[in-house]
PDB file of C-alpha atoms in Angstrom:
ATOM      1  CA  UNK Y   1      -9.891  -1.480  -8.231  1.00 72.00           C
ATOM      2  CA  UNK Y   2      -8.156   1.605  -7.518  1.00 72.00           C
ATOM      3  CA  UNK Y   3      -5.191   2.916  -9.296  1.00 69.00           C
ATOM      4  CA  UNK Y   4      -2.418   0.901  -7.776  1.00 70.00           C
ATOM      5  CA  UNK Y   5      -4.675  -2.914  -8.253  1.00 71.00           C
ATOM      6  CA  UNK Y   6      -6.186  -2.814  -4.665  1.00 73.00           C
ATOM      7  CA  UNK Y   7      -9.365  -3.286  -3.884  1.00 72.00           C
ATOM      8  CA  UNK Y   8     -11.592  -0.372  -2.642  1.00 71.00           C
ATOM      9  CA  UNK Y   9     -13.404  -0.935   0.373  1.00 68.00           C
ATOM     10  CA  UNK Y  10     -17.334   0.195   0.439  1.00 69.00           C
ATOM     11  CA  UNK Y  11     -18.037  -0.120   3.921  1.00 70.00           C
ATOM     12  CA  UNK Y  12     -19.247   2.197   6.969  1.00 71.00           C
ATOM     13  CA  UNK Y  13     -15.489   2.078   8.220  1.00 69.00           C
ATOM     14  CA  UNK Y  14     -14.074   2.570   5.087  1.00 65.00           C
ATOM     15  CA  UNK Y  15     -11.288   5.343   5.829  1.00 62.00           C
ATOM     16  CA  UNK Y  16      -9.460   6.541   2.833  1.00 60.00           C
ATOM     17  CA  UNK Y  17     -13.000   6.727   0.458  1.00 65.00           C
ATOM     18  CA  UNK Y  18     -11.688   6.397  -3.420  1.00 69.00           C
ATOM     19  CA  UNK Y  19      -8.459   9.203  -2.896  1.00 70.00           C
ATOM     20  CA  UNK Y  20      -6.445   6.606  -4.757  1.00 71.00           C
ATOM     21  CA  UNK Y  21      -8.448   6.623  -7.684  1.00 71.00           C
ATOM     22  CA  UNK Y  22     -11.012   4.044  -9.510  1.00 74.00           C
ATOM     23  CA  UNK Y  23     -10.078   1.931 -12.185  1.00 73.00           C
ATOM     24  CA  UNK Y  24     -12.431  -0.048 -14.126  1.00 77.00           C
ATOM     25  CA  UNK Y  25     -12.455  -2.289 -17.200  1.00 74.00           C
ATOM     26  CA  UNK Y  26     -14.918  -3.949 -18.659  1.00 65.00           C
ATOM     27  CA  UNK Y  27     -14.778  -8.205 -18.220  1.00 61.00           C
ATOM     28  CA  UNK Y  28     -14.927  -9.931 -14.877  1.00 56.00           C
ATOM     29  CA  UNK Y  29     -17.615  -9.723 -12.755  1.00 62.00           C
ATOM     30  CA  UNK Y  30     -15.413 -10.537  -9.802  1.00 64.00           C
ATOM     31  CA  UNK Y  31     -12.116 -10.493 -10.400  1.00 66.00           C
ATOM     32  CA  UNK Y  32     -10.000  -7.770 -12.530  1.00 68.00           C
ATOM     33  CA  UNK Y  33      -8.970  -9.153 -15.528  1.00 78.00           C
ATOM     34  CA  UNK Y  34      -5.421  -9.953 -17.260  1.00 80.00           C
ATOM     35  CA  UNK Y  35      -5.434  -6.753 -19.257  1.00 83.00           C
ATOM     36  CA  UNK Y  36      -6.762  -4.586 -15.884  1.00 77.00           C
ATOM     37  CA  UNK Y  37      -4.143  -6.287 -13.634  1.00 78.00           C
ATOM     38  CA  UNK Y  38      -1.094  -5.200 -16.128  1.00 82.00           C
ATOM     39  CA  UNK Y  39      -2.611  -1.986 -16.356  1.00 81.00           C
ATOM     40  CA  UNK Y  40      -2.354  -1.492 -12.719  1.00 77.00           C
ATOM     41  CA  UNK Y  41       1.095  -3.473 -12.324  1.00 77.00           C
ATOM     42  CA  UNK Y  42       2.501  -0.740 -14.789  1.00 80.00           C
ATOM     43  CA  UNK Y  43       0.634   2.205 -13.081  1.00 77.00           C
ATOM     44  CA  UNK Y  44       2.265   0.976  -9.779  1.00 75.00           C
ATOM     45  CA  UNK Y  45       5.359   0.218 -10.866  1.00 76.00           C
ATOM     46  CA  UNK Y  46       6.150   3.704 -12.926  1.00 74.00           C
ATOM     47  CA  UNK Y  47       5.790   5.727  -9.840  1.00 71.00           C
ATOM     48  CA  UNK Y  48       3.465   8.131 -11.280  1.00 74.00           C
ATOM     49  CA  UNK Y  49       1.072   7.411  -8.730  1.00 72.00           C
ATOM     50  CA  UNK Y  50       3.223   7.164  -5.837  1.00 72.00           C
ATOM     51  CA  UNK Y  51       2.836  11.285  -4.717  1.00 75.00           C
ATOM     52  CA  UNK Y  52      -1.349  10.071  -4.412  1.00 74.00           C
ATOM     53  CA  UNK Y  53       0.250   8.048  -1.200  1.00 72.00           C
ATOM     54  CA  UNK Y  54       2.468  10.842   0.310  1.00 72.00           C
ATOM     55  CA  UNK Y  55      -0.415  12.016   2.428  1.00 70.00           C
ATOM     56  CA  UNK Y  56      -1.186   8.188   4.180  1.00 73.00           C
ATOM     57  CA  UNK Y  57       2.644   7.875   5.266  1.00 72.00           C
ATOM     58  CA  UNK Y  58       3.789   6.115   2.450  1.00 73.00           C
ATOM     59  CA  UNK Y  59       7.092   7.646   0.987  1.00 74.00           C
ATOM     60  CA  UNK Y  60       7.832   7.775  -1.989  1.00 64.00           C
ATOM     61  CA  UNK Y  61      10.120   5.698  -4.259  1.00 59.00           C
ATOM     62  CA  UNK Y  62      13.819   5.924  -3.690  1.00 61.00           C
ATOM     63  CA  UNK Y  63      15.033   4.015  -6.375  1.00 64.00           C
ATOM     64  CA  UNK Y  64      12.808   1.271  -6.449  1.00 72.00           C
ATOM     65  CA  UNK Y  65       9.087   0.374  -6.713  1.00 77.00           C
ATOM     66  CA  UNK Y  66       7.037   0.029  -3.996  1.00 79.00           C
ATOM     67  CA  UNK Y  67       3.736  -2.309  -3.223  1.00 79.00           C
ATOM     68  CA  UNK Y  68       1.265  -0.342  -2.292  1.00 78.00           C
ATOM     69  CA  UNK Y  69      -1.130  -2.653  -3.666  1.00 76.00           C
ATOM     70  CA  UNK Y  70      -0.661  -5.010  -0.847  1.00 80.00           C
ATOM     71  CA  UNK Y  71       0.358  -2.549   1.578  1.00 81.00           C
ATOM     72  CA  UNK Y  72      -3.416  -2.809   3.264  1.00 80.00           C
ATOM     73  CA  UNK Y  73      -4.907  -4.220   6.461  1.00 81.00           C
ATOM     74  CA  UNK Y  74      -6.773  -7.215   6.608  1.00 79.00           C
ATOM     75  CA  UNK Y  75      -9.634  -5.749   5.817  1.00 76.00           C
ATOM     76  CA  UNK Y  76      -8.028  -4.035   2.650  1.00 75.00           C
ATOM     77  CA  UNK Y  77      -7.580  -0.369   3.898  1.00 77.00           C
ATOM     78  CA  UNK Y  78      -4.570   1.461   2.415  1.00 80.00           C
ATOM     79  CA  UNK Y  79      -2.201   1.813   5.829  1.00 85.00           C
ATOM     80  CA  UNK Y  80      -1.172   4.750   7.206  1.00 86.00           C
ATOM     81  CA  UNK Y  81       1.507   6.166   9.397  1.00 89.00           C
ATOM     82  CA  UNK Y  82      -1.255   7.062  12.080  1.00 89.00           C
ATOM     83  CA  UNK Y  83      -3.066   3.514  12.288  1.00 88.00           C
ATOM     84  CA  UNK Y  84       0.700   2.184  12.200  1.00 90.00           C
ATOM     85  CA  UNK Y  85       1.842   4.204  15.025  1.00 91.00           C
ATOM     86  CA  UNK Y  86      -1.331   3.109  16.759  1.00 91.00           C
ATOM     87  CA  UNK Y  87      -0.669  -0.643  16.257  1.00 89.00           C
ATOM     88  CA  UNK Y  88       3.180  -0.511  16.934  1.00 89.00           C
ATOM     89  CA  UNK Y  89       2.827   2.451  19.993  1.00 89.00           C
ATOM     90  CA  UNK Y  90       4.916   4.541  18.168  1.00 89.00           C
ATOM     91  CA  UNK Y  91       5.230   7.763  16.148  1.00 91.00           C
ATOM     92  CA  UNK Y  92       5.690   6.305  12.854  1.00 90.00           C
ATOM     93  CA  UNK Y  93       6.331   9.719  10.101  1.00 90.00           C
ATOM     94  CA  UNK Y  94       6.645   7.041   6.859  1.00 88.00           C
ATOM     95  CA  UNK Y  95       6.670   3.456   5.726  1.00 88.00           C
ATOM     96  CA  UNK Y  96       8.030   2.106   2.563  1.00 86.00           C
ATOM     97  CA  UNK Y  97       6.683  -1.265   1.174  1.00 86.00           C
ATOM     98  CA  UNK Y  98       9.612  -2.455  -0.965  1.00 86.00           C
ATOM     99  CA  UNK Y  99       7.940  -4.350  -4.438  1.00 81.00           C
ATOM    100  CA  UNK Y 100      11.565  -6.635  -3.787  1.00 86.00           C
ATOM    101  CA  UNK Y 101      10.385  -8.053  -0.988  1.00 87.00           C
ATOM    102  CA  UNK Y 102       6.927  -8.930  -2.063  1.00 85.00           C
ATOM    103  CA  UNK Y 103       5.372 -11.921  -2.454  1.00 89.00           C
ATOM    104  CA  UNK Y 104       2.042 -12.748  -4.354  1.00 83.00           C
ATOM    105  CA  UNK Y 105       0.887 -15.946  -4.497  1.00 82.00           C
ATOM    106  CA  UNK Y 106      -2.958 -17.733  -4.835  1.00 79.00           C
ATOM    107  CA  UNK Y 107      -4.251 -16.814  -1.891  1.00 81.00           C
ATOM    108  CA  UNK Y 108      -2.416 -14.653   0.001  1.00 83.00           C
ATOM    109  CA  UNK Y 109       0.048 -11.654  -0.345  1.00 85.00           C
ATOM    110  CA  UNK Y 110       2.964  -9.874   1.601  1.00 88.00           C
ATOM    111  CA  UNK Y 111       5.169  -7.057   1.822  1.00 89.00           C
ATOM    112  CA  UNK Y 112       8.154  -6.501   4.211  1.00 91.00           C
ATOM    113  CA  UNK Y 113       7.384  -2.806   5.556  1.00 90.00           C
ATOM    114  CA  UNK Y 114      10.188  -0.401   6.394  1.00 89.00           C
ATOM    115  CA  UNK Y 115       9.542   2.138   9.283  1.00 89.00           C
ATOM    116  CA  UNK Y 116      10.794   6.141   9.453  1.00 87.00           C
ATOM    117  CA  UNK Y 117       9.611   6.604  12.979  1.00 89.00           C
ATOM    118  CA  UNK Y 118       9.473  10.420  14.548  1.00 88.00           C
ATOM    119  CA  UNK Y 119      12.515   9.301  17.212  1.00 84.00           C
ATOM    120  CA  UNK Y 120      15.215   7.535  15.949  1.00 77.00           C
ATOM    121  CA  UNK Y 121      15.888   4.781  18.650  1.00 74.00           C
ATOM    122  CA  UNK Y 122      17.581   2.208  18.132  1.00 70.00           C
ATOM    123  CA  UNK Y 123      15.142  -0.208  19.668  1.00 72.00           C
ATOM    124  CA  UNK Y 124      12.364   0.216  17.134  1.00 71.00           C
ATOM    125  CA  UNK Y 125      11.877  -2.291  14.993  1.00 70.00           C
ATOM    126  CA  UNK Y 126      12.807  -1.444  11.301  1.00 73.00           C
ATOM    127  CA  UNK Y 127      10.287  -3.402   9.574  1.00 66.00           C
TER     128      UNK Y 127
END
């Protein structure tokens, strides 16, 4: 995985490469074991790691952890301000991703995502 538990996508439209680091431990073939996971779930929640994500859009901690494990498209891309902006039509400067308004469960994952757009109008959506 990379440094923050996310997987790291090897294909032709893979866009962010391994900038957020590699991770590996030995034991599952598949899946990242107990002792990787709580690695990364410490790595991600110290903050240490959070300047790697300054670049993409994401903005660093204020206070409190952030998700950027799950803070991916569907195809498990880290997401930027630019390919937000692109989807919402909208200059988008920063997002946050929240860790208190995540949810992990079996087979899916979420993460409420806060917007800093470029204007500040009042009839952007906030997250």
């Amino acid at each position: 995985t990379d440094l923050f538990g996310g997987g790291i996508p090897h294909t032709p439209t893979a866009r962010t490469g391994n900038i957020l680091g590699v991770l590996a431990s030995a034991g599952g073939r598949h899946a990242p074991t107990p002792a990787h996971a709580a690695l990364c779930t410490r790595l991600r929640l110290s903050g240490r790691m959070d300047p790697v994500l300054s670049p993409l859009g994401l903005r660093p901690r204020t206070g409190s952890a952030q998700a950027t494990d799950i803070a991916r498209d569907v195809d498990g891309h880290v997401l930027t301000a630019e390919t937000l902006s692109a989807m919402l039509g909208a200059k988008v400067v920063a997002y946050t991703a929240p860790e208190s308004s995540a949810v992990r469960y079996l087979m899916s994952d979420a993460v409420r995502l806060v917007f800093e757009y470029a204007d500040h109008s009042p009839d952007r959506p906030r997250s």
